[in-house]
Each structure stands twice: as C-alpha cells, then as structure tokens.
Coordinates of C-alpha atoms in Angstrom, one line a residue:
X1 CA -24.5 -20.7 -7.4
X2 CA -22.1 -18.0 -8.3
X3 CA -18.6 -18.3 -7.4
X4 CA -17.7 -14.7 -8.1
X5 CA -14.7 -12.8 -6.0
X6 CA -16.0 -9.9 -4.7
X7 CA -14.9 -6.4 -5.9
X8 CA -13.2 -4.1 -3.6
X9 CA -12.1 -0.7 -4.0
X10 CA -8.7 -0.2 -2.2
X11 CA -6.0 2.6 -1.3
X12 CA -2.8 1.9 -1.1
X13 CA 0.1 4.8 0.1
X14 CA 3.6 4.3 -1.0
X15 CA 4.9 6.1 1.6
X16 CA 8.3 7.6 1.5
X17 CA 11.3 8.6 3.9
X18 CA 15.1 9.3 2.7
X19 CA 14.6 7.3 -0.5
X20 CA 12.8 4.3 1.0
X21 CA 9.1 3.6 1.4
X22 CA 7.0 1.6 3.8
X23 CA 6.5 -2.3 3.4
X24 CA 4.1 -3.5 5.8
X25 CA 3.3 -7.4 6.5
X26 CA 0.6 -8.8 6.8
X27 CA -0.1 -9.8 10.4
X28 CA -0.9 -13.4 11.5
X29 CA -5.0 -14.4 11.4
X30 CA -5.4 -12.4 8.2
X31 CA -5.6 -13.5 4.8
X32 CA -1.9 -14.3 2.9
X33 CA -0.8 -13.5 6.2
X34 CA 3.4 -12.7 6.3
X35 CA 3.2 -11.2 2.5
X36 CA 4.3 -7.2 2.2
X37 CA 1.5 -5.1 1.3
X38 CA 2.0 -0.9 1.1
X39 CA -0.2 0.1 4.0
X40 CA -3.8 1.0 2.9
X41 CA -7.4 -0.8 2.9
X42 CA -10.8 -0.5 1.7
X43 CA -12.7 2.6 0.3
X44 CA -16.2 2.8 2.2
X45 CA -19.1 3.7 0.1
X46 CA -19.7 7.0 -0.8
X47 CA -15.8 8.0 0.4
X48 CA -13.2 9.5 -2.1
X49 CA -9.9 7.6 -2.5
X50 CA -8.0 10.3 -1.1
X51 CA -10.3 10.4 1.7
X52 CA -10.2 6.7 2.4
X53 CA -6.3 6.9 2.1
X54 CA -6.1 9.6 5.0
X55 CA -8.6 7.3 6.7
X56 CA -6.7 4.1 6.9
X57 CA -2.8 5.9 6.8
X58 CA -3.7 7.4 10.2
X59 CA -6.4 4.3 11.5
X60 CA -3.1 2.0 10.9
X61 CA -0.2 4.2 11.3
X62 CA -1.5 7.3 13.3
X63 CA -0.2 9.2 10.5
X64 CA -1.7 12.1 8.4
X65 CA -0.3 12.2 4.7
X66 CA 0.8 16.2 3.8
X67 CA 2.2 15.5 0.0
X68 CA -0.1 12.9 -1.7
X69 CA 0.4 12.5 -5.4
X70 CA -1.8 10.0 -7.6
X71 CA 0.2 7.1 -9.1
X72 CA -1.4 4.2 -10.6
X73 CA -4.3 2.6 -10.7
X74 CA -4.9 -0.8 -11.7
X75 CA -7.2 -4.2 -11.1
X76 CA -6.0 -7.8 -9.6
X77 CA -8.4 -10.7 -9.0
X78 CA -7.5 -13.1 -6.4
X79 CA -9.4 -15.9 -5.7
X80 CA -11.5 -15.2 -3.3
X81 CA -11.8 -11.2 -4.0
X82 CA -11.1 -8.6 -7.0
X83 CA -9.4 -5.5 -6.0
X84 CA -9.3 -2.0 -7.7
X85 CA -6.4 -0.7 -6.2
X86 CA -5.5 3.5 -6.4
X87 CA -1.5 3.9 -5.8
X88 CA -0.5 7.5 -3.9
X89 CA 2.9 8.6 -3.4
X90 CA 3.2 9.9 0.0
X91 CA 6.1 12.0 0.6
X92 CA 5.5 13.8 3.7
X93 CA 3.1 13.5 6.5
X94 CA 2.6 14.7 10.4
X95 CA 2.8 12.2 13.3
X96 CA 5.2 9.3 13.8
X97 CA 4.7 6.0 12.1
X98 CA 3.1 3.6 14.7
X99 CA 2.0 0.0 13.9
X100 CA -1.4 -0.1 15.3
X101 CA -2.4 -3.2 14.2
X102 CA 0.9 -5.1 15.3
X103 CA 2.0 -4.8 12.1
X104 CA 5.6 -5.4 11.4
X105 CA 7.0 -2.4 9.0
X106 CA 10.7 -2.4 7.3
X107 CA 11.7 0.8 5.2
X108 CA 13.0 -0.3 1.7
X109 CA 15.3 1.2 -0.7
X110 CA 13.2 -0.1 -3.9
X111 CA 15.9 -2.2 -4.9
X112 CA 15.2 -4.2 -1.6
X113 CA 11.7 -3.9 -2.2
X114 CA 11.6 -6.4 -5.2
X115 CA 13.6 -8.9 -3.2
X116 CA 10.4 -9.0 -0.6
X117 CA 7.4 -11.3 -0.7
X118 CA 4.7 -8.7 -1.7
X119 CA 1.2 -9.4 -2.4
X120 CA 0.7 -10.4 -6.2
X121 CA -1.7 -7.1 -6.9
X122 CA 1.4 -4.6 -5.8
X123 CA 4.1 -6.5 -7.3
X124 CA 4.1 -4.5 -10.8
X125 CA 4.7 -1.5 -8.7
X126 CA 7.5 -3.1 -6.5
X127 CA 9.4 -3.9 -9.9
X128 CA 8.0 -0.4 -11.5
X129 CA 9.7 0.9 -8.4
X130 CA 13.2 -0.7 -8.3
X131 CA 13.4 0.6 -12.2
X132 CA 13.0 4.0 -11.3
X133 CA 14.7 4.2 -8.6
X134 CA 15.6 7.8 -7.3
X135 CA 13.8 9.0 -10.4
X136 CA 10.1 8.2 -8.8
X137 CA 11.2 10.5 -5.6
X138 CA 11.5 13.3 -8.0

C-alpha cells in the first residue's frame, strides 16, 4: 500500500496595505486549524497560477489583485500532503477585504509576522519577510 502525501499545486498572495500584509487563520474544522497561512489555495487543472490566485483572492476575500508580482516558489511536504507553493506580492487590488469563509485576518508589520504561528511551508518567507523589511515593499 503506498503511503504517499499527495501533491498539490497552491497560490499563496502576500498581500500588502501601508507596510503590512495579510495573515489569515486557519478556521476551526480544517486541517492545522488556528495556524496563519497567507490567503490562497489550490490550482485546478489546467488553470495558471496567476489565474488560480485571482480565483481564490476574490472566492475568499472578494477581492481582485491589480499589482501582482512573482515571488518565490518553493516545495514543503507535510504528512499527509506535498505542496508546490507559488508566492505573489500583491500590492494593490479593487474591493474591500471580506472574510468569507469566517476567517479571522490581522494585518502584520513583518516583524510581527514571525512572532505568529504560521504554517511550516510559509515560514521561510515569514522570516525572509521580517529581514527585508520595508525593502520587500519596494
């Protein structure tokens, strides 16, 4: 029997507003519920990651990104799934941020970031975050 995690492609926006960006937790009933995540989700098949981020940005947030930049990308295996993960800067977007899931949201300067219980797969970029500082925003 194979024990394999499955692989997932995932989006994730690091979405930004007067030098702080979007950490969203996990709601209760899901998996590692209460850990931050940036707010994102699955690519379908056959979808492009930038279309899959402007998918699940406005299917969670009922927001439109405007200014999407390419960060990182990068792999994390978890127990029970691996994750290819694609990073985007998002630093401007139409609508007004709603938590359509029930999510709970906090805006974090990225120093505050790192002090946050994040998911293991986005904590390289919480710490690459908090050591760039304003110069990431640039």
């Amino acid at each position: 029997m194979n024990c394999a995690p499955k692989n997932v492609t995932v989006v994730a926006g690091i979405i930004w507003k007067d030098g702080r960006y979007l950490g969203v937790k996990r709601p209760e009933g899901k998996p590692m519920a209460g850990e931050y995540e940036f707010p994102g989700g699955k690519v379908e098949p056959d979808e492009s990651v930038r279309a899959a981020l402007m998918r699940e940005l406005s299917e969670e947030l009922d927001i439109t990104p405007t200014a999407i930049a390419f960060f990182k990308e990068k792999e994390h295996a978890y127990l029970h799934i691996a994750v290819h993960l694609h990073f985007f800067h998002v630093r401007a977007y139409e609508g007004e941020i709603k938590p359509l899931e029930g999510q709970e949201m906090e805006w974090l300067t990225p120093q505050e970031g790192a002090s946050r219980p994040f998911l293991e797969a986005d904590r390289e970029i919480v710490e690459q975050l908090a050591v760039l500082g304003d110069a990431v925003l640039q």
